[in-house]
PDB file of C-alpha atoms in Angstrom:
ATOM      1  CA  UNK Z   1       5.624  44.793  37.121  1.00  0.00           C
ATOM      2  CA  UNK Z   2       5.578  42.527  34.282  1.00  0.00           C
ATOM      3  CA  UNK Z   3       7.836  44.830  32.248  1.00  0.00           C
ATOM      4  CA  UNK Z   4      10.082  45.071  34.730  1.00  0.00           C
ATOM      5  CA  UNK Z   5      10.737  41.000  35.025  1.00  0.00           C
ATOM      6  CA  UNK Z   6      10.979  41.038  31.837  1.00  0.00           C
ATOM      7  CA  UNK Z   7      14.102  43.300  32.090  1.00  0.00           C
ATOM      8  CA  UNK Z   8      16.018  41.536  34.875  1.00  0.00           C
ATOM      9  CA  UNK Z   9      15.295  37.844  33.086  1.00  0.00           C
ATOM     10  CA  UNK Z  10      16.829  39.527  29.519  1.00  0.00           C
ATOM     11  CA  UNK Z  11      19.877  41.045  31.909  1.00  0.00           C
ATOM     12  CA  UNK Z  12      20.342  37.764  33.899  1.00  0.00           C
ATOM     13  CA  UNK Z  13      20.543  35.735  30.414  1.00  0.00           C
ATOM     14  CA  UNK Z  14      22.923  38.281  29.237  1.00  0.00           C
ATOM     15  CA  UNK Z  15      25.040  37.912  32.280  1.00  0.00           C
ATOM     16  CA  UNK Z  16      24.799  33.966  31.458  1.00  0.00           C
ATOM     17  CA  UNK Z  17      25.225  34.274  28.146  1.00  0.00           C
ATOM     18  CA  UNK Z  18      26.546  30.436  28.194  1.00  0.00           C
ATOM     19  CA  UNK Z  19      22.608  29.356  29.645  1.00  0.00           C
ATOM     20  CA  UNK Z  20      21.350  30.014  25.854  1.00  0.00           C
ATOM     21  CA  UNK Z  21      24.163  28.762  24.232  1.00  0.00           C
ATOM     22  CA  UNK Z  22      23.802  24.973  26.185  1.00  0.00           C
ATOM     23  CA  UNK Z  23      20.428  25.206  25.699  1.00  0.00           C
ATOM     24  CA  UNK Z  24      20.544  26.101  21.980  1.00  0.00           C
ATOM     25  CA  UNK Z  25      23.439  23.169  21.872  1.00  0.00           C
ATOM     26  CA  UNK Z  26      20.883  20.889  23.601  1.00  0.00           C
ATOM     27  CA  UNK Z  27      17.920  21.649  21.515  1.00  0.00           C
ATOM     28  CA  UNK Z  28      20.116  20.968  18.016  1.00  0.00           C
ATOM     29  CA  UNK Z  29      21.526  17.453  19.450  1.00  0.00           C
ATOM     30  CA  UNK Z  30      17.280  16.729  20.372  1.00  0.00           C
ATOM     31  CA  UNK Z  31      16.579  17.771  17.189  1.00  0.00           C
ATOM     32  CA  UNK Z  32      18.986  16.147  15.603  1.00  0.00           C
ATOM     33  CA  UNK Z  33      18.950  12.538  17.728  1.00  0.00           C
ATOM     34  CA  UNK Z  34      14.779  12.866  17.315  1.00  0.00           C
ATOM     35  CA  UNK Z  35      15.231  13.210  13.145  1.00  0.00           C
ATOM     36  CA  UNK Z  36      17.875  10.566  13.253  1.00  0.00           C
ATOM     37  CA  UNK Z  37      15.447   8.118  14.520  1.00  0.00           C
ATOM     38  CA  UNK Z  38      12.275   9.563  12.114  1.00  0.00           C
ATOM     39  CA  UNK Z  39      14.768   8.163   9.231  1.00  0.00           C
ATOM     40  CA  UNK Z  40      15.758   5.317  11.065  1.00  0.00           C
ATOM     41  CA  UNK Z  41      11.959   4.145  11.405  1.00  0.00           C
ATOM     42  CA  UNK Z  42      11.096   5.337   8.008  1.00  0.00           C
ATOM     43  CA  UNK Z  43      14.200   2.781   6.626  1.00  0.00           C
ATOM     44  CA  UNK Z  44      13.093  -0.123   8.974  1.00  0.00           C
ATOM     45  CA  UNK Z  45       9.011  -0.120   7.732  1.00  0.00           C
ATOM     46  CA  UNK Z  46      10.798   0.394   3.922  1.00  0.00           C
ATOM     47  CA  UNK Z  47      12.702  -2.792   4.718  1.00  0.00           C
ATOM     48  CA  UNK Z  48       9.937  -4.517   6.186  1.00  0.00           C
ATOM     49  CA  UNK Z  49       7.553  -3.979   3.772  1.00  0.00           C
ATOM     50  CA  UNK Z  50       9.776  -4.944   1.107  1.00  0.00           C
ATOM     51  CA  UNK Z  51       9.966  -8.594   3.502  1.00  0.00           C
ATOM     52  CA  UNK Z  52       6.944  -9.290   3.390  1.00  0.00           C
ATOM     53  CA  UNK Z  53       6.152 -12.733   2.462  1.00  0.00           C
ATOM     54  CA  UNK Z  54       2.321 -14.437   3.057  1.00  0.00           C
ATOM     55  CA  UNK Z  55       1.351 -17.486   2.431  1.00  0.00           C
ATOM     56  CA  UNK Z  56      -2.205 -18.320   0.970  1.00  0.00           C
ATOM     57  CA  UNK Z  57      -3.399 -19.926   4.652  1.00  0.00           C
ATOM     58  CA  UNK Z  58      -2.415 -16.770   6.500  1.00  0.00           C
ATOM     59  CA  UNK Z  59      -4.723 -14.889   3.785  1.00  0.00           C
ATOM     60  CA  UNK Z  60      -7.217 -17.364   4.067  1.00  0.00           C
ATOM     61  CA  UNK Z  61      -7.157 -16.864   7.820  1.00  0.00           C
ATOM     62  CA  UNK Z  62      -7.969 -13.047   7.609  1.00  0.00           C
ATOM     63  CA  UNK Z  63     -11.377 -11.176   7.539  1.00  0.00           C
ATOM     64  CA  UNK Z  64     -12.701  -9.391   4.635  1.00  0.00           C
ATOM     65  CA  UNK Z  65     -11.541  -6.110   6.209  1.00  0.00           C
ATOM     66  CA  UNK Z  66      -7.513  -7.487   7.324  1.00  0.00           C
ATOM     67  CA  UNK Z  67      -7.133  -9.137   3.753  1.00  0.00           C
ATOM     68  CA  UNK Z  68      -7.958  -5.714   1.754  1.00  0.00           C
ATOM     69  CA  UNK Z  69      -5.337  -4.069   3.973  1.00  0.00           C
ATOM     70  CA  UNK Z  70      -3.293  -7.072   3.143  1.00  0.00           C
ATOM     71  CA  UNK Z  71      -3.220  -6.831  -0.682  1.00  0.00           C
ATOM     72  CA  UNK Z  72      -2.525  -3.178   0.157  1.00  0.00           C
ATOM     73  CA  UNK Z  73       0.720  -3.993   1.808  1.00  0.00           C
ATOM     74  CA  UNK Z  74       1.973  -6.408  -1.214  1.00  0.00           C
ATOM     75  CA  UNK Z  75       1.450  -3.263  -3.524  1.00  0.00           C
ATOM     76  CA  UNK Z  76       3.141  -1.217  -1.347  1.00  0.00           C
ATOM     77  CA  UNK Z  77       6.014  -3.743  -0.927  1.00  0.00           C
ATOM     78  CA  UNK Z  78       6.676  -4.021  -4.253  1.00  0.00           C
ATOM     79  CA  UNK Z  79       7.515   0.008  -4.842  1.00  0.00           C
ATOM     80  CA  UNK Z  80       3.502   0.937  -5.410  1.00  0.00           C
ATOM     81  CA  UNK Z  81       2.163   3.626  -3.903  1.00  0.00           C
ATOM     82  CA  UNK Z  82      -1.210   2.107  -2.270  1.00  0.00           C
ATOM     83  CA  UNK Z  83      -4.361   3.073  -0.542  1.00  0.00           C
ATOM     84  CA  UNK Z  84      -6.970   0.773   1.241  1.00  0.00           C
ATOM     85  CA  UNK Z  85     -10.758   1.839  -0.250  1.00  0.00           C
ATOM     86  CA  UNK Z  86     -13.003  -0.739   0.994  1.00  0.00           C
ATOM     87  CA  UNK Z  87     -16.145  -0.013   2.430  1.00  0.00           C
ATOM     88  CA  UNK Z  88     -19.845   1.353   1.735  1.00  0.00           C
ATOM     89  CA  UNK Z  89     -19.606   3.542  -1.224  1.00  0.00           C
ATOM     90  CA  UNK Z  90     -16.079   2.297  -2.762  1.00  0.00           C
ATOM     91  CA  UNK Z  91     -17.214   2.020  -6.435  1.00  0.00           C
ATOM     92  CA  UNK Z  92     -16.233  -1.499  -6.459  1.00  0.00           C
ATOM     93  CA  UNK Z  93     -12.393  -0.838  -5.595  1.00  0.00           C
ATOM     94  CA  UNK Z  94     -11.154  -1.973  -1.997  1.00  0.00           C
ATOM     95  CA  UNK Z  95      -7.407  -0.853  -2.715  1.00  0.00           C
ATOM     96  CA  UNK Z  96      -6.056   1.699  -5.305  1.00  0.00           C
ATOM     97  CA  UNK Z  97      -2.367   2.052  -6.216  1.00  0.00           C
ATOM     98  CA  UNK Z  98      -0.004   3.747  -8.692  1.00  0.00           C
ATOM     99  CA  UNK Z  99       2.899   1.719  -9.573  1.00  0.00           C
ATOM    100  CA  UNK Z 100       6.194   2.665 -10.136  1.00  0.00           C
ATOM    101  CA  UNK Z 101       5.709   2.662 -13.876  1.00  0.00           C
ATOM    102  CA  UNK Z 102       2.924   4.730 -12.958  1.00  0.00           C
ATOM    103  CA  UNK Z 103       0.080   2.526 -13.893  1.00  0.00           C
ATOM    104  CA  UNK Z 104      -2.954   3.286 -11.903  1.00  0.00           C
ATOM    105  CA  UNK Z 105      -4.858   0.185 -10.262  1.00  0.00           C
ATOM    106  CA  UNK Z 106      -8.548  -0.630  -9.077  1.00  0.00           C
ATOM    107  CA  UNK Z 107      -8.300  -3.493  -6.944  1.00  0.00           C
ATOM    108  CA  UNK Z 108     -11.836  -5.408  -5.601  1.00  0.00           C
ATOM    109  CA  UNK Z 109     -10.888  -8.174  -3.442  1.00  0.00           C
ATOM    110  CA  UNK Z 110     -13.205 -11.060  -2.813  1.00  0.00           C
ATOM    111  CA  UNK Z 111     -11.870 -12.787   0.372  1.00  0.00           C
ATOM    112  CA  UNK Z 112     -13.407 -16.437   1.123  1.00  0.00           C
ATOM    113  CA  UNK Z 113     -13.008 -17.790   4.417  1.00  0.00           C
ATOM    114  CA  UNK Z 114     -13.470 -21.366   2.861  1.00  0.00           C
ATOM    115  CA  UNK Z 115     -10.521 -20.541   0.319  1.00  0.00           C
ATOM    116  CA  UNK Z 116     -10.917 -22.466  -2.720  1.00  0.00           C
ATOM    117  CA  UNK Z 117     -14.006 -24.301  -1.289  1.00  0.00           C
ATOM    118  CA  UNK Z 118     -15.996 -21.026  -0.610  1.00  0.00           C
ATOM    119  CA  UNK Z 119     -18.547 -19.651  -3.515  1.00  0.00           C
ATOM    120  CA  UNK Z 120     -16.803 -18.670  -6.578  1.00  0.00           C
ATOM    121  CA  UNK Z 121     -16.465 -15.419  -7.762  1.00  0.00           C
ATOM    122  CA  UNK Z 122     -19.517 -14.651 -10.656  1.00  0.00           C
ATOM    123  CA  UNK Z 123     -19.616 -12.146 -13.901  1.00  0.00           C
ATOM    124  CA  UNK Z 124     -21.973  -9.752 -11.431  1.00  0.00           C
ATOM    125  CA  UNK Z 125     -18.694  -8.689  -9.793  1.00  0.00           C
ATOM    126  CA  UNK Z 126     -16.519  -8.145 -12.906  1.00  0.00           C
ATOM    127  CA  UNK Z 127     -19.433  -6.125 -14.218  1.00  0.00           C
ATOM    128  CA  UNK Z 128     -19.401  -3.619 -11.475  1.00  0.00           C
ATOM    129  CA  UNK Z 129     -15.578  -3.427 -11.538  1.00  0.00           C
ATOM    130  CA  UNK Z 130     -16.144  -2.985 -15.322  1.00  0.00           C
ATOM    131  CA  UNK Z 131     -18.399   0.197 -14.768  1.00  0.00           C
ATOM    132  CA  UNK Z 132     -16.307   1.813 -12.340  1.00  0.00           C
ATOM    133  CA  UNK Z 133     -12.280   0.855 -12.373  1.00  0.00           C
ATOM    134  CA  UNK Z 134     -11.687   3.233 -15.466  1.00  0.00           C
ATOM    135  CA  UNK Z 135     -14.491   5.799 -15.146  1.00  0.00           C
ATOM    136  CA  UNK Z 136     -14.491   6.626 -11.507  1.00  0.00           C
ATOM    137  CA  UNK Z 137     -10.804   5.364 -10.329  1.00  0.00           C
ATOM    138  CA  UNK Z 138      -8.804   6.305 -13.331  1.00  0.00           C
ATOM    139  CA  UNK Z 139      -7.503   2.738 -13.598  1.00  0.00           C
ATOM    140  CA  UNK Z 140      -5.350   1.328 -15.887  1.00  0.00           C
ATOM    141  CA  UNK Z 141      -5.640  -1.772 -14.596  1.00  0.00           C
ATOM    142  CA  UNK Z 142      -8.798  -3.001 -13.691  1.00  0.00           C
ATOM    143  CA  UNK Z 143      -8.224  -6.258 -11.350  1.00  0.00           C
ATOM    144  CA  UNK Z 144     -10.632  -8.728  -9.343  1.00  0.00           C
ATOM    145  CA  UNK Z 145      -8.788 -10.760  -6.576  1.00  0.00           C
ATOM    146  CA  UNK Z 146      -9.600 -13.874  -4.703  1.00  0.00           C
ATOM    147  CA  UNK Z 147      -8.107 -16.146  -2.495  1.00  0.00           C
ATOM    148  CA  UNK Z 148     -10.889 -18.620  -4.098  1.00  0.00           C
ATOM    149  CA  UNK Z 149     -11.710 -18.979  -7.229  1.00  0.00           C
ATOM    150  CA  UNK Z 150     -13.421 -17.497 -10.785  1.00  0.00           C
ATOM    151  CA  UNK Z 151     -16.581 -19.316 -12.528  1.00  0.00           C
ATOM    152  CA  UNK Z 152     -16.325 -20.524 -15.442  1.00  0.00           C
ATOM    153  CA  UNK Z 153     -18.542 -17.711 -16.995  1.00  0.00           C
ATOM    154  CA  UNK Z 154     -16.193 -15.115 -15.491  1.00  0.00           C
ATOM    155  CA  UNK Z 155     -12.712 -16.145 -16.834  1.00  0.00           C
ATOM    156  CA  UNK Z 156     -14.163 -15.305 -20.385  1.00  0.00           C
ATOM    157  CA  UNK Z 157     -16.086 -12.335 -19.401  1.00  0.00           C
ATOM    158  CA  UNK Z 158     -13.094 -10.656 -17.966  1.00  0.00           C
ATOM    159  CA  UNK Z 159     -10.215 -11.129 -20.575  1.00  0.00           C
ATOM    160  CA  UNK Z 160     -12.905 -10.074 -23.284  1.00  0.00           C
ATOM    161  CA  UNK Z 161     -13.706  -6.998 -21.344  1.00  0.00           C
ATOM    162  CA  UNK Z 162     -10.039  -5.645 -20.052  1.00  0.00           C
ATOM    163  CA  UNK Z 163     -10.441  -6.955 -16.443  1.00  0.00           C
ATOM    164  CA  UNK Z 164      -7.427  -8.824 -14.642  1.00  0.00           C
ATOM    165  CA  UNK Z 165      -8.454 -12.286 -12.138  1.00  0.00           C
ATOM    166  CA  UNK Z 166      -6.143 -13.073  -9.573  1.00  0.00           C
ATOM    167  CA  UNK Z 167      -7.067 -16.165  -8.351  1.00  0.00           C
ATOM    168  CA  UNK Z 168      -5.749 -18.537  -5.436  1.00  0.00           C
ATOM    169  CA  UNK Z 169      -2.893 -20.256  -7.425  1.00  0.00           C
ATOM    170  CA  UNK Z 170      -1.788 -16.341  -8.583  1.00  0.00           C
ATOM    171  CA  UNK Z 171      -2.355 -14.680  -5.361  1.00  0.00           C
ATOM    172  CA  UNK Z 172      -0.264 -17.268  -3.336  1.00  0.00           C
ATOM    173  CA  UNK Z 173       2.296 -16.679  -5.838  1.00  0.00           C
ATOM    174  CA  UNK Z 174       2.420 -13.064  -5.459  1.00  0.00           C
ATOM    175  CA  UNK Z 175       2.126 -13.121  -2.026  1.00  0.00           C
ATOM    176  CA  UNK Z 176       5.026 -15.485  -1.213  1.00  0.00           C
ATOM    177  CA  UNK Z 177       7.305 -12.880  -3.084  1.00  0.00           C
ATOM    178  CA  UNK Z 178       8.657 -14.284  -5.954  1.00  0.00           C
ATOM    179  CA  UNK Z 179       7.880 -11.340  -8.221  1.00  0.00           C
ATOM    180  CA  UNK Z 180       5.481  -7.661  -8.421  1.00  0.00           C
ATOM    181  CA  UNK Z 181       2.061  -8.379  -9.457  1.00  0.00           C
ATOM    182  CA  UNK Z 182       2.450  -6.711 -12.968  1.00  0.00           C
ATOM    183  CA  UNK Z 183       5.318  -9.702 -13.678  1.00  0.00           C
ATOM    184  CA  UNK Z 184       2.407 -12.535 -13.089  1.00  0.00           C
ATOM    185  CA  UNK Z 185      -0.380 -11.305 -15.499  1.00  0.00           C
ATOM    186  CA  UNK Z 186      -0.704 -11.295 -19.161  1.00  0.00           C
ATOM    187  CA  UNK Z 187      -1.912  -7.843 -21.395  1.00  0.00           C
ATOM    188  CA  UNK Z 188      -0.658  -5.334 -19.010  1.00  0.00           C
ATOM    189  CA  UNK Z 189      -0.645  -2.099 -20.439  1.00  0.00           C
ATOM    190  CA  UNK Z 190       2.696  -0.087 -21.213  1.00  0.00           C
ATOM    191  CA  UNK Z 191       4.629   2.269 -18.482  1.00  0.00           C
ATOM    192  CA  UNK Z 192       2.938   5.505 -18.161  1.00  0.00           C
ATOM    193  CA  UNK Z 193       6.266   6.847 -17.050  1.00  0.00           C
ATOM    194  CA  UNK Z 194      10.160   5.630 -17.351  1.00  0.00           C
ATOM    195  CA  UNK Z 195      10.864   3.261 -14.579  1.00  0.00           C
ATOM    196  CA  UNK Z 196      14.639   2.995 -13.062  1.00  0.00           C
ATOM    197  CA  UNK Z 197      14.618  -0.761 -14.198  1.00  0.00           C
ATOM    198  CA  UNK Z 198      13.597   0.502 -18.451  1.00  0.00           C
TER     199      UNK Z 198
END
């Protein structure tokens, strides 16, 4: 029985030849129309990532949790490719990116909901990011960021041991766009890789 149905639908679409070819016809414009718009929404998130301007109050404004995903989306919008890390068990890196000079990055990010008036950031956190930014992350660039503020203990600490502070006054630089992380800090280390701008 089956067999036979089988027979009469493969003679029928023979008969109607035209059937497959409108529905072939059909499926290529879908296909087409639906890849159309994949590109289309892959070109609008480039160009709005590349927009992406904060200012320090929005950051301040953010959780712990929002801000990390935050400093991942300023990586990202300045050509890096970016991951958000933070949580139990991140080796003391909340977001990890390669940039386009193919530098890799260990990021910790100390968020303060007080801003500049919340508890600065101590040596206890460079040290971790010290013991795991090159060994575990592969980092080239080992980097602590607040939207507070460094002790005075830790601003020595971390350019005798390699590590990079962002503070407020750099991070609200940064974030309002003016130019890639890489541009705003002192001793980074050469291009891995030839970048289209070299």
């Amino acid at each position: 029985m089956g067999v036979a149905v089988l027979v009469v639908a493969v003679q029928w679409l023979l008969a109607h030849w035209w059937i497959l070819v409108l529905a072939a016809l059909i499926g290529a414009v879908g296909g087409g129309l639906w890849l159309q718009r994949k590109r289309q929404r892959a070109e609008w998130e480039r160009v709005r990532a590349q927009a992406l301007r904060l200012r320090i109050a929005q950051l301040d404004e953010l959780d712990h949790k929002a801000f990390e995903f935050a400093v991942r989306d300023l990586m990202r919008r300045d050509g890096c490719q970016a991951e958000q890390l933070g949580g139990a068990g991140d080796n003391a890196c909340d977001v990890r990116a390669v940039d386009p000079a193919g530098r890799v990055w260990a990021i910790q990010c100390k968020h303060r909901r007080d801003g500049e008036g919340g508890a600065a950031v101590g040596v206890g956190v460079l040290q971790q990011v010290n013991g795991t930014a090159r060994q575990i992350h592969g980092a080239d660039i080992a980097v602590v960021l607040t939207n507070g503020r460094f002790t005075s203990k830790a601003i020595p600490w971390g350019k005798e041991h390699g590590i990079h502070l962002v503070d407020r006054r750099t991070l609200g630089e940064w974030a309002a766009g003016s130019r890639p992380l890489w541009d705003l800090l002192d001793r980074i280390p050469p291009p891995r890789r030839p970048t289209a701008l070299s």
